Amino acid sequence: MSNHKDIWFQCETIIYSQVTLKEKMQAICNLLGSQMPAYDWVGFYLSDVKNKKLYLGPFYGEPTEHTSISYGKGVCGQVAEAQKTFVIDDVAEEKNYIACSIHVKSEIVVPIIKNEIVVGQIDIDSHTPAAFKQEDQQMLEKICLEIAIYIE
Ligand code: SME
């Protein structure tokens, strides 16, 4: 059974490995999606800062039709504007929400911030209500802090 510390160490190894940014992101998605039991969909969105849009990058889980999201729309779009992590314990209660699957019950979206600009984000969906705790948020924020170094 993996814990957050083990997963974080594995993420650090991935982040500092000699592969492309896309490969790092895909490896992190695969690791989190396969090792964290409540993480049912894990994806990176990358910002088009000028046009205020998010574009889907590497992901783990079912394909989604939401490959581009405007700033302000859904949880992802709100995070891009607010520049802070959103934890949604019950997506049915969130009014500004874009549903990717009827099975999703909770969600966390963590911004990747570089030079005070949101350059991307990690989005994780769970079929379990209130799946994301403080230790999940802390681990994901550390991942975003480190991966930001490699985003142009
Ligand atoms: N639920 C997100 C959309 C992305 S999917 O979860 C993959 C939102 O409300 O922005």
Coordinates of N, CA, C and O and ligand atoms in Angstrom, one line a residue:
M1 N 0.9 -1.2 0.0 CA 0.0 0.0 0.0 C 0.9 1.2 0.0 O 1.7 1.4 0.9
S2 N 0.7 2.1 -1.0 CA 1.6 3.3 -1.1 C 1.0 4.4 -0.2 O -0.2 4.5 0.0
N3 N 1.9 5.2 0.4 CA 1.4 6.4 1.1 C 1.9 7.6 0.4 O 2.7 7.5 -0.6
H4 N 1.5 8.8 0.9 CA 1.7 10.0 0.2 C 3.2 10.3 0.0 O 3.7 10.8 -1.0
K5 N 4.0 9.9 1.1 CA 5.4 10.2 1.1 C 6.1 9.4 0.0 O 7.0 9.9 -0.7
D6 N 5.8 8.1 -0.1 CA 6.4 7.2 -1.1 C 6.1 7.8 -2.5 O 6.9 7.8 -3.4
I7 N 4.8 8.1 -2.7 CA 4.4 8.6 -4.0 C 5.1 9.9 -4.3 O 5.6 10.1 -5.4
W8 N 5.3 10.8 -3.3 CA 6.0 12.0 -3.5 C 7.4 11.7 -3.9 O 7.9 12.4 -4.9
F9 N 8.1 10.8 -3.3 CA 9.5 10.5 -3.7 C 9.6 10.0 -5.1 O 10.5 10.3 -5.9
Q10 N 8.6 9.1 -5.5 CA 8.6 8.6 -6.9 C 8.3 9.8 -7.9 O 8.9 9.8 -9.0
C11 N 7.5 10.7 -7.5 CA 7.2 11.9 -8.3 C 8.5 12.7 -8.5 O 8.8 13.2 -9.6
E12 N 9.2 12.9 -7.4 CA 10.5 13.7 -7.5 C 11.4 13.0 -8.5 O 12.1 13.7 -9.3
T13 N 11.5 11.7 -8.4 CA 12.4 11.0 -9.3 C 12.0 11.2 -10.8 O 12.8 11.5 -11.6
I14 N 10.7 11.2 -11.0 CA 10.2 11.4 -12.4 C 10.5 12.8 -12.8 O 11.0 13.1 -13.9
I15 N 10.2 13.8 -11.9 CA 10.4 15.2 -12.3 C 11.8 15.5 -12.6 O 12.1 16.3 -13.6
Y16 N 12.8 14.9 -11.9 CA 14.2 15.3 -12.1 C 14.9 14.3 -13.1 O 16.1 14.4 -13.3
S17 N 14.1 13.4 -13.7 CA 14.6 12.5 -14.7 C 14.9 13.2 -16.1 O 14.3 14.2 -16.3
Q18 N 15.7 12.6 -16.9 CA 16.1 13.2 -18.1 C 15.2 12.8 -19.2 O 15.6 12.2 -20.2
V19 N 13.9 13.2 -19.1 CA 12.9 13.0 -20.2 C 12.2 14.3 -20.5 O 12.4 15.3 -19.7
T20 N 11.4 14.3 -21.5 CA 10.7 15.6 -21.8 C 9.6 15.9 -20.8 O 9.2 15.0 -20.0
L21 N 9.2 17.2 -20.8 CA 8.1 17.6 -19.9 C 6.9 16.8 -20.1 O 6.2 16.4 -19.1
K22 N 6.5 16.5 -21.3 CA 5.3 15.7 -21.6 C 5.5 14.3 -21.0 O 4.5 13.8 -20.4
E23 N 6.6 13.7 -21.1 CA 6.9 12.4 -20.5 C 6.8 12.4 -19.0 O 6.3 11.5 -18.4
K24 N 7.3 13.5 -18.4 CA 7.2 13.6 -17.0 C 5.8 13.7 -16.5 O 5.4 13.0 -15.6
M25 N 5.0 14.5 -17.2 CA 3.6 14.7 -16.9 C 2.8 13.3 -17.1 O 2.0 13.0 -16.2
Q26 N 3.1 12.6 -18.2 CA 2.4 11.4 -18.4 C 2.8 10.3 -17.3 O 1.9 9.6 -16.8
A27 N 4.1 10.3 -16.9 CA 4.5 9.4 -15.9 C 3.9 9.7 -14.5 O 3.5 8.8 -13.8
I28 N 3.7 11.0 -14.2 CA 3.1 11.4 -13.0 C 1.6 11.0 -13.0 O 1.1 10.4 -12.0
C29 N 0.9 11.2 -14.1 CA -0.5 10.8 -14.2 C -0.6 9.3 -14.0 O -1.5 8.8 -13.3
N30 N 0.2 8.5 -14.7 CA 0.2 7.1 -14.6 C 0.4 6.6 -13.1 O -0.3 5.7 -12.6
L31 N 1.4 7.2 -12.5 CA 1.8 6.8 -11.1 C 0.6 7.1 -10.2 O 0.1 6.2 -9.5
L32 N 0.1 8.4 -10.2 CA -1.0 8.7 -9.3 C -2.2 7.9 -9.6 O -2.9 7.4 -8.7
G33 N -2.6 7.8 -10.9 CA -3.8 7.1 -11.3 C -3.8 5.6 -10.9 O -4.8 5.0 -10.5
S34 N -2.6 5.0 -11.0 CA -2.5 3.6 -10.7 C -2.2 3.3 -9.2 O -2.6 2.2 -8.8
Q35 N -1.6 4.2 -8.5 CA -1.2 3.9 -7.1 C -2.1 4.5 -6.1 O -2.1 4.1 -4.9
M36 N -2.8 5.5 -6.4 CA -3.7 6.2 -5.4 C -5.1 5.6 -5.7 O -5.7 6.0 -6.7
P37 N -5.7 4.8 -4.8 CA -6.9 4.1 -5.0 C -8.1 5.0 -5.4 O -8.9 4.7 -6.2
A38 N -8.1 6.2 -4.8 CA -9.3 7.1 -5.0 C -9.1 8.0 -6.2 O -10.1 8.7 -6.5
Y39 N -7.9 8.0 -6.8 CA -7.7 8.9 -7.9 C -8.2 8.2 -9.2 O -7.4 7.4 -9.8
D40 N -9.3 8.5 -9.7 CA -9.9 7.8 -10.8 C -9.5 8.4 -12.2 O -9.5 7.7 -13.2
W41 N -9.3 9.7 -12.2 CA -8.9 10.4 -13.4 C -7.9 11.4 -13.0 O -8.1 12.2 -12.1
V42 N -6.7 11.4 -13.7 CA -5.7 12.4 -13.4 C -5.2 13.0 -14.7 O -4.8 12.3 -15.6
G43 N -5.2 14.3 -14.7 CA -4.8 15.0 -16.0 C -4.2 16.3 -15.7 O -4.4 17.0 -14.7
F44 N -3.3 16.7 -16.7 CA -2.7 18.1 -16.7 C -3.5 18.9 -17.7 O -3.7 18.4 -18.8
Y45 N -3.8 20.1 -17.3 CA -4.2 21.1 -18.3 C -3.1 22.2 -18.4 O -2.5 22.5 -17.4
L46 N -2.8 22.7 -19.6 CA -1.8 23.7 -19.8 C -2.5 25.0 -20.2 O -3.4 24.9 -21.0
S47 N -2.0 26.1 -19.8 CA -2.6 27.4 -20.0 C -2.1 28.0 -21.3 O -0.9 28.0 -21.6
D48 N -3.1 28.6 -22.1 CA -2.8 29.5 -23.1 C -3.1 30.9 -22.5 O -4.3 31.3 -22.4
V49 N -2.1 31.5 -21.9 CA -2.3 32.7 -21.0 C -3.0 33.8 -21.8 O -3.9 34.5 -21.3
K50 N -2.5 34.0 -23.0 CA -2.9 35.2 -23.8 C -4.4 35.1 -24.1 O -5.2 36.0 -24.0
N51 N -4.8 33.8 -24.5 CA -6.2 33.6 -24.9 C -7.1 33.1 -23.8 O -8.3 32.8 -24.0
K52 N -6.5 33.0 -22.6 CA -7.3 32.6 -21.4 C -8.0 31.3 -21.6 O -9.2 31.2 -21.4
K53 N -7.3 30.3 -22.0 CA -7.8 29.0 -22.3 C -6.9 27.9 -21.7 O -5.7 28.1 -21.6
L54 N -7.5 26.8 -21.3 CA -6.7 25.7 -20.8 C -6.9 24.5 -21.8 O -8.0 24.3 -22.3
Y55 N -5.7 23.9 -22.1 CA -5.8 22.8 -23.0 C -5.3 21.5 -22.3 O -4.3 21.5 -21.6
L56 N -6.0 20.4 -22.6 CA -5.7 19.1 -21.9 C -4.3 18.6 -22.4 O -4.1 18.6 -23.6
G57 N -3.5 18.2 -21.5 CA -2.2 17.6 -21.8 C -2.3 16.1 -21.5 O -3.4 15.5 -21.6
P58 N -1.2 15.6 -21.0 CA -1.2 14.1 -20.6 C -2.2 13.8 -19.5 O -2.5 14.7 -18.6
F59 N -2.9 12.7 -19.6 CA -3.8 12.3 -18.6 C -3.8 10.8 -18.4 O -3.3 10.0 -19.3
Y60 N -4.4 10.3 -17.3 CA -4.6 8.9 -17.0 C -6.1 8.7 -16.8 O -6.7 9.4 -16.0
G61 N -6.7 7.7 -17.4 CA -8.1 7.4 -17.2 C -8.9 7.6 -18.5 O -8.3 7.6 -19.6
E62 N -10.2 7.6 -18.4 CA -11.1 7.7 -19.6 C -10.8 9.0 -20.4 O -10.7 10.0 -19.8
P63 N -10.8 8.9 -21.7 CA -10.7 10.2 -22.5 C -11.9 11.1 -22.2 O -13.0 10.6 -21.9
T64 N -11.6 12.4 -22.2 CA -12.7 13.4 -21.9 C -12.9 14.3 -23.2 O -11.9 14.5 -23.9
E65 N -14.1 14.7 -23.3 CA -14.4 15.7 -24.5 C -13.9 17.1 -24.1 O -13.9 18.0 -25.0
H66 N -13.6 17.3 -22.8 CA -13.3 18.7 -22.4 C -11.8 18.9 -22.5 O -11.0 19.0 -21.5
T67 N -11.4 19.0 -23.8 CA -10.0 19.2 -24.1 C -9.5 20.6 -24.1 O -8.4 20.9 -24.1
S68 N -10.5 21.5 -24.1 CA -10.2 23.0 -23.9 C -11.3 23.6 -23.0 O -12.5 23.3 -23.2
I69 N -10.8 24.4 -22.1 CA -11.7 25.0 -21.1 C -11.3 26.5 -21.0 O -10.2 26.8 -20.8
S70 N -12.3 27.4 -21.1 CA -12.1 28.8 -21.0 C -11.9 29.2 -19.5 O -12.5 28.6 -18.6
Y71 N -11.0 30.2 -19.3 CA -10.9 30.7 -17.9 C -12.2 31.1 -17.4 O -13.1 31.7 -18.1
G72 N -12.5 30.8 -16.1 CA -13.8 31.1 -15.5 C -14.8 30.0 -15.6 O -15.7 30.0 -14.8
K73 N -14.6 29.1 -16.5 CA -15.6 28.0 -16.7 C -15.2 26.7 -15.9 O -14.0 26.3 -16.0
G74 N -16.2 26.2 -15.2 CA -15.9 24.9 -14.4 C -14.9 25.2 -13.3 O -14.5 26.3 -13.0
V75 N -14.6 24.1 -12.6 CA -13.6 24.2 -11.5 C -12.2 24.6 -12.1 O -11.6 25.5 -11.5
C76 N -11.9 24.0 -13.2 CA -10.6 24.3 -13.8 C -10.4 25.7 -14.1 O -9.4 26.4 -13.8
G77 N -11.5 26.3 -14.8 CA -11.4 27.7 -15.2 C -11.4 28.6 -14.0 O -10.8 29.7 -14.1
Q78 N -12.1 28.2 -12.9 CA -12.1 29.0 -11.7 C -10.7 29.1 -11.1 O -10.2 30.1 -10.6
V79 N -10.0 27.9 -11.1 CA -8.7 27.8 -10.5 C -7.7 28.7 -11.3 O -6.8 29.3 -10.7
A80 N -7.9 28.7 -12.6 CA -7.0 29.5 -13.5 C -7.1 31.0 -13.1 O -6.1 31.7 -13.1
E81 N -8.3 31.4 -12.7 CA -8.5 32.8 -12.4 C -8.1 33.1 -10.9 O -7.5 34.1 -10.6
A82 N -8.5 32.2 -10.0 CA -8.3 32.4 -8.6 C -6.8 32.2 -8.2 O -6.4 32.6 -7.1
Q83 N -6.1 31.4 -9.0 CA -4.7 31.1 -8.7 C -4.5 30.3 -7.4 O -3.5 30.5 -6.7
K84 N -5.5 29.5 -7.0 CA -5.4 28.7 -5.8 C -6.1 27.4 -6.0 O -7.0 27.2 -6.9
T85 N -5.8 26.4 -5.1 CA -6.3 25.1 -5.2 C -7.8 25.1 -4.8 O -8.2 25.7 -3.9
F86 N -8.6 24.3 -5.6 CA -10.0 24.1 -5.3 C -10.2 22.6 -4.9 O -9.7 21.8 -5.6
V87 N -10.8 22.4 -3.8 CA -11.2 21.0 -3.4 C -12.7 20.9 -3.3 O -13.3 21.7 -2.6
I88 N -13.3 20.1 -4.1 CA -14.7 20.0 -4.2 C -15.1 18.6 -3.6 O -14.9 17.6 -4.2
D89 N -15.7 18.6 -2.4 CA -16.0 17.4 -1.8 C -17.2 16.7 -2.4 O -17.3 15.4 -2.4
D90 N -18.2 17.5 -3.0 CA -19.4 16.9 -3.6 C -19.6 17.8 -4.8 O -20.1 18.9 -4.7
V91 N -19.3 17.2 -6.0 CA -19.5 18.0 -7.3 C -20.9 18.4 -7.5 O -21.1 19.4 -8.2
A92 N -21.9 17.7 -7.0 CA -23.3 18.0 -7.2 C -23.6 19.4 -6.5 O -24.6 20.0 -6.9
E93 N -22.8 19.8 -5.6 CA -23.1 21.1 -4.9 C -22.4 22.2 -5.6 O -22.6 23.4 -5.2
E94 N -21.5 21.9 -6.5 CA -20.7 23.0 -7.2 C -21.5 23.5 -8.4 O -21.7 22.7 -9.4
K95 N -21.9 24.7 -8.4 CA -22.7 25.3 -9.5 C -21.9 25.5 -10.8 O -22.4 25.2 -11.9
N96 N -20.7 26.0 -10.6 CA -19.8 26.2 -11.8 C -18.9 25.0 -12.0 O -17.7 25.0 -11.6
Y97 N -19.5 23.9 -12.6 CA -18.8 22.6 -12.7 C -19.0 22.1 -14.1 O -20.2 22.1 -14.6
I98 N -18.0 21.5 -14.7 CA -18.1 20.8 -16.0 C -18.0 19.3 -15.7 O -16.9 18.8 -15.3
A99 N -19.1 18.6 -15.9 CA -19.0 17.1 -15.6 C -18.3 16.3 -16.7 O -18.6 16.5 -17.9
C100 N -17.4 15.5 -16.3 CA -16.7 14.7 -17.3 C -17.2 13.2 -17.3 O -17.1 12.5 -18.3
S101 N -17.8 12.8 -16.1 CA -18.3 11.5 -16.0 C -19.4 11.5 -14.9 O -19.2 12.2 -13.9
I102 N -20.4 10.8 -15.1 CA -21.5 10.7 -14.1 C -21.0 10.0 -12.8 O -21.6 10.2 -11.8
H103 N -19.9 9.3 -12.9 CA -19.4 8.6 -11.7 C -18.6 9.5 -10.8 O -18.4 9.1 -9.6
V104 N -18.2 10.7 -11.2 CA -17.4 11.5 -10.4 C -18.1 12.2 -9.3 O -19.2 12.7 -9.4
K105 N -17.6 12.0 -8.0 CA -18.2 12.6 -6.8 C -17.4 13.7 -6.2 O -18.0 14.6 -5.6
S106 N -16.1 13.7 -6.3 CA -15.3 14.8 -5.8 C -14.1 15.0 -6.7 O -13.7 14.2 -7.6
E107 N -13.5 16.2 -6.5 CA -12.5 16.7 -7.4 C -11.5 17.6 -6.7 O -11.9 18.4 -5.8
I108 N -10.2 17.6 -7.2 CA -9.3 18.6 -6.7 C -8.6 19.1 -7.9 O -8.2 18.4 -8.9
V109 N -8.4 20.4 -8.0 CA -7.6 21.1 -9.1 C -6.6 22.0 -8.4 O -6.9 22.9 -7.6
V110 N -5.3 21.7 -8.8 CA -4.2 22.5 -8.2 C -3.5 23.3 -9.3 O -3.1 22.7 -10.3
P111 N -3.3 24.6 -9.1 CA -2.7 25.4 -10.2 C -1.1 25.1 -10.2 O -0.5 24.9 -9.1
I112 N -0.6 25.2 -11.3 CA 0.9 25.3 -11.5 C 1.2 26.7 -11.8 O 0.8 27.3 -12.8
I113 N 1.9 27.4 -10.8 CA 2.2 28.8 -10.9 C 3.6 29.1 -11.1 O 4.5 28.5 -10.5
K114 N 3.9 29.9 -12.2 CA 5.3 30.3 -12.5 C 5.3 31.8 -12.7 O 4.5 32.3 -13.4
N115 N 6.2 32.4 -12.0 CA 6.3 33.9 -12.0 C 4.9 34.6 -11.8 O 4.5 35.4 -12.6
E116 N 4.2 34.0 -10.8 CA 2.9 34.5 -10.4 C 1.8 34.4 -11.5 O 0.8 35.0 -11.4
I117 N 2.1 33.5 -12.5 CA 1.1 33.3 -13.5 C 0.7 31.8 -13.5 O 1.6 30.9 -13.3
V118 N -0.6 31.5 -13.7 CA -1.0 30.1 -13.7 C -0.7 29.6 -15.1 O -1.2 30.0 -16.1
V119 N 0.3 28.6 -15.2 CA 0.7 28.1 -16.5 C 0.1 26.7 -16.8 O 0.2 26.2 -17.9
G120 N -0.6 26.2 -15.8 CA -1.2 24.9 -16.0 C -1.8 24.5 -14.7 O -1.9 25.2 -13.7
Q121 N -2.3 23.2 -14.7 CA -2.9 22.7 -13.4 C -3.0 21.2 -13.5 O -2.9 20.6 -14.6
I122 N -3.1 20.6 -12.3 CA -3.4 19.1 -12.2 C -4.8 19.0 -11.8 O -5.3 19.7 -10.8
D123 N -5.6 18.2 -12.5 CA -7.0 18.0 -12.2 C -7.2 16.5 -11.8 O -6.8 15.7 -12.6
I124 N -7.8 16.2 -10.7 CA -8.0 14.8 -10.3 C -9.5 14.6 -9.9 O -10.0 15.4 -9.1
D125 N -10.1 13.6 -10.5 CA -11.5 13.3 -10.2 C -11.5 12.0 -9.4 O -10.7 11.1 -9.7
S126 N -12.5 11.9 -8.5 CA -12.7 10.6 -7.8 C -14.1 10.2 -7.8 O -15.0 11.0 -7.8
H127 N -14.3 8.9 -7.8 CA -15.7 8.3 -7.7 C -16.1 8.2 -6.2 O -17.2 7.8 -5.9
T128 N -15.2 8.6 -5.3 CA -15.4 8.6 -3.9 C -15.8 10.0 -3.4 O -15.0 10.9 -3.8
P129 N -16.9 10.2 -2.7 CA -17.1 11.6 -2.2 C -16.0 12.0 -1.2 O -15.4 11.2 -0.5
A130 N -15.7 13.3 -1.2 CA -14.7 13.9 -0.3 C -13.4 13.1 -0.3 O -12.9 12.8 0.8
A131 N -12.9 12.7 -1.4 CA -11.7 11.8 -1.5 C -10.4 12.6 -1.2 O -9.4 12.0 -0.8
F132 N -10.4 13.9 -1.3 CA -9.2 14.7 -1.3 C -9.0 15.4 0.1 O -9.8 16.2 0.4
K133 N -8.0 14.9 0.8 CA -7.7 15.5 2.2 C -6.5 16.4 2.1 O -5.9 16.6 1.0
Q134 N -6.1 16.9 3.3 CA -5.0 17.9 3.3 C -3.7 17.3 2.8 O -2.9 18.0 2.1
E135 N -3.5 16.0 3.1 CA -2.2 15.4 2.6 C -2.2 15.2 1.1 O -1.1 15.3 0.5
D136 N -3.4 15.0 0.5 CA -3.4 15.0 -0.9 C -3.1 16.4 -1.5 O -2.3 16.5 -2.4
Q137 N -3.7 17.4 -0.9 CA -3.5 18.8 -1.4 C -2.0 19.1 -1.3 O -1.4 19.7 -2.2
Q138 N -1.4 18.8 -0.1 CA 0.0 19.2 0.1 C 0.9 18.5 -0.9 O 1.8 19.1 -1.5
M139 N 0.7 17.2 -1.1 CA 1.5 16.4 -2.1 C 1.3 17.0 -3.5 O 2.3 17.2 -4.2
L140 N 0.1 17.3 -3.9 CA -0.1 17.8 -5.3 C 0.4 19.2 -5.5 O 1.0 19.5 -6.5
E141 N 0.4 20.0 -4.4 CA 0.9 21.3 -4.5 C 2.5 21.3 -4.6 O 3.1 22.1 -5.3
K142 N 3.1 20.3 -4.0 CA 4.5 20.1 -4.1 C 4.9 19.7 -5.5 O 5.8 20.2 -6.1
I143 N 4.1 18.8 -6.1 CA 4.3 18.3 -7.5 C 4.2 19.5 -8.4 O 5.1 19.7 -9.3
C144 N 3.2 20.4 -8.2 CA 3.0 21.5 -9.1 C 4.1 22.5 -9.0 O 4.6 23.1 -10.0
L145 N 4.6 22.7 -7.8 CA 5.7 23.6 -7.5 C 7.0 23.2 -8.3 O 7.7 24.0 -8.9
E146 N 7.3 21.9 -8.2 CA 8.5 21.3 -8.9 C 8.3 21.2 -10.4 O 9.3 21.6 -11.1
I147 N 7.2 20.8 -10.9 CA 7.0 20.7 -12.3 C 7.0 22.0 -13.0 O 7.4 22.2 -14.2
A148 N 6.7 23.1 -12.3 CA 6.6 24.5 -12.8 C 8.0 24.9 -13.4 O 8.1 25.6 -14.4
I149 N 9.1 24.4 -12.8 CA 10.4 24.7 -13.2 C 10.6 24.4 -14.7 O 11.3 25.0 -15.4
Y150 N 9.9 23.3 -15.1 CA 10.2 22.8 -16.5 C 9.2 23.3 -17.5 O 9.3 23.0 -18.7
I151 N 8.2 24.1 -17.1 CA 7.2 24.7 -18.0 C 7.8 26.0 -18.6 O 8.2 26.9 -17.8
E152 N 7.7 26.1 -19.9 CA 8.2 27.4 -20.5 C 7.3 28.5 -20.3 O 6.1 28.4 -20.4
Ligands
SME1 N1 -14.6 18.9 -13.9 C1 -13.7 19.9 -14.5 C2 -13.6 19.6 -16.0 C3 -12.5 18.8 -16.4 S1 -12.9 17.1 -16.2 O1 -13.0 16.8 -14.7 C4 -11.7 16.1 -16.8 C5 -14.2 21.3 -14.3 O2 -15.3 21.5 -13.7 O3 -13.6 22.2 -14.7

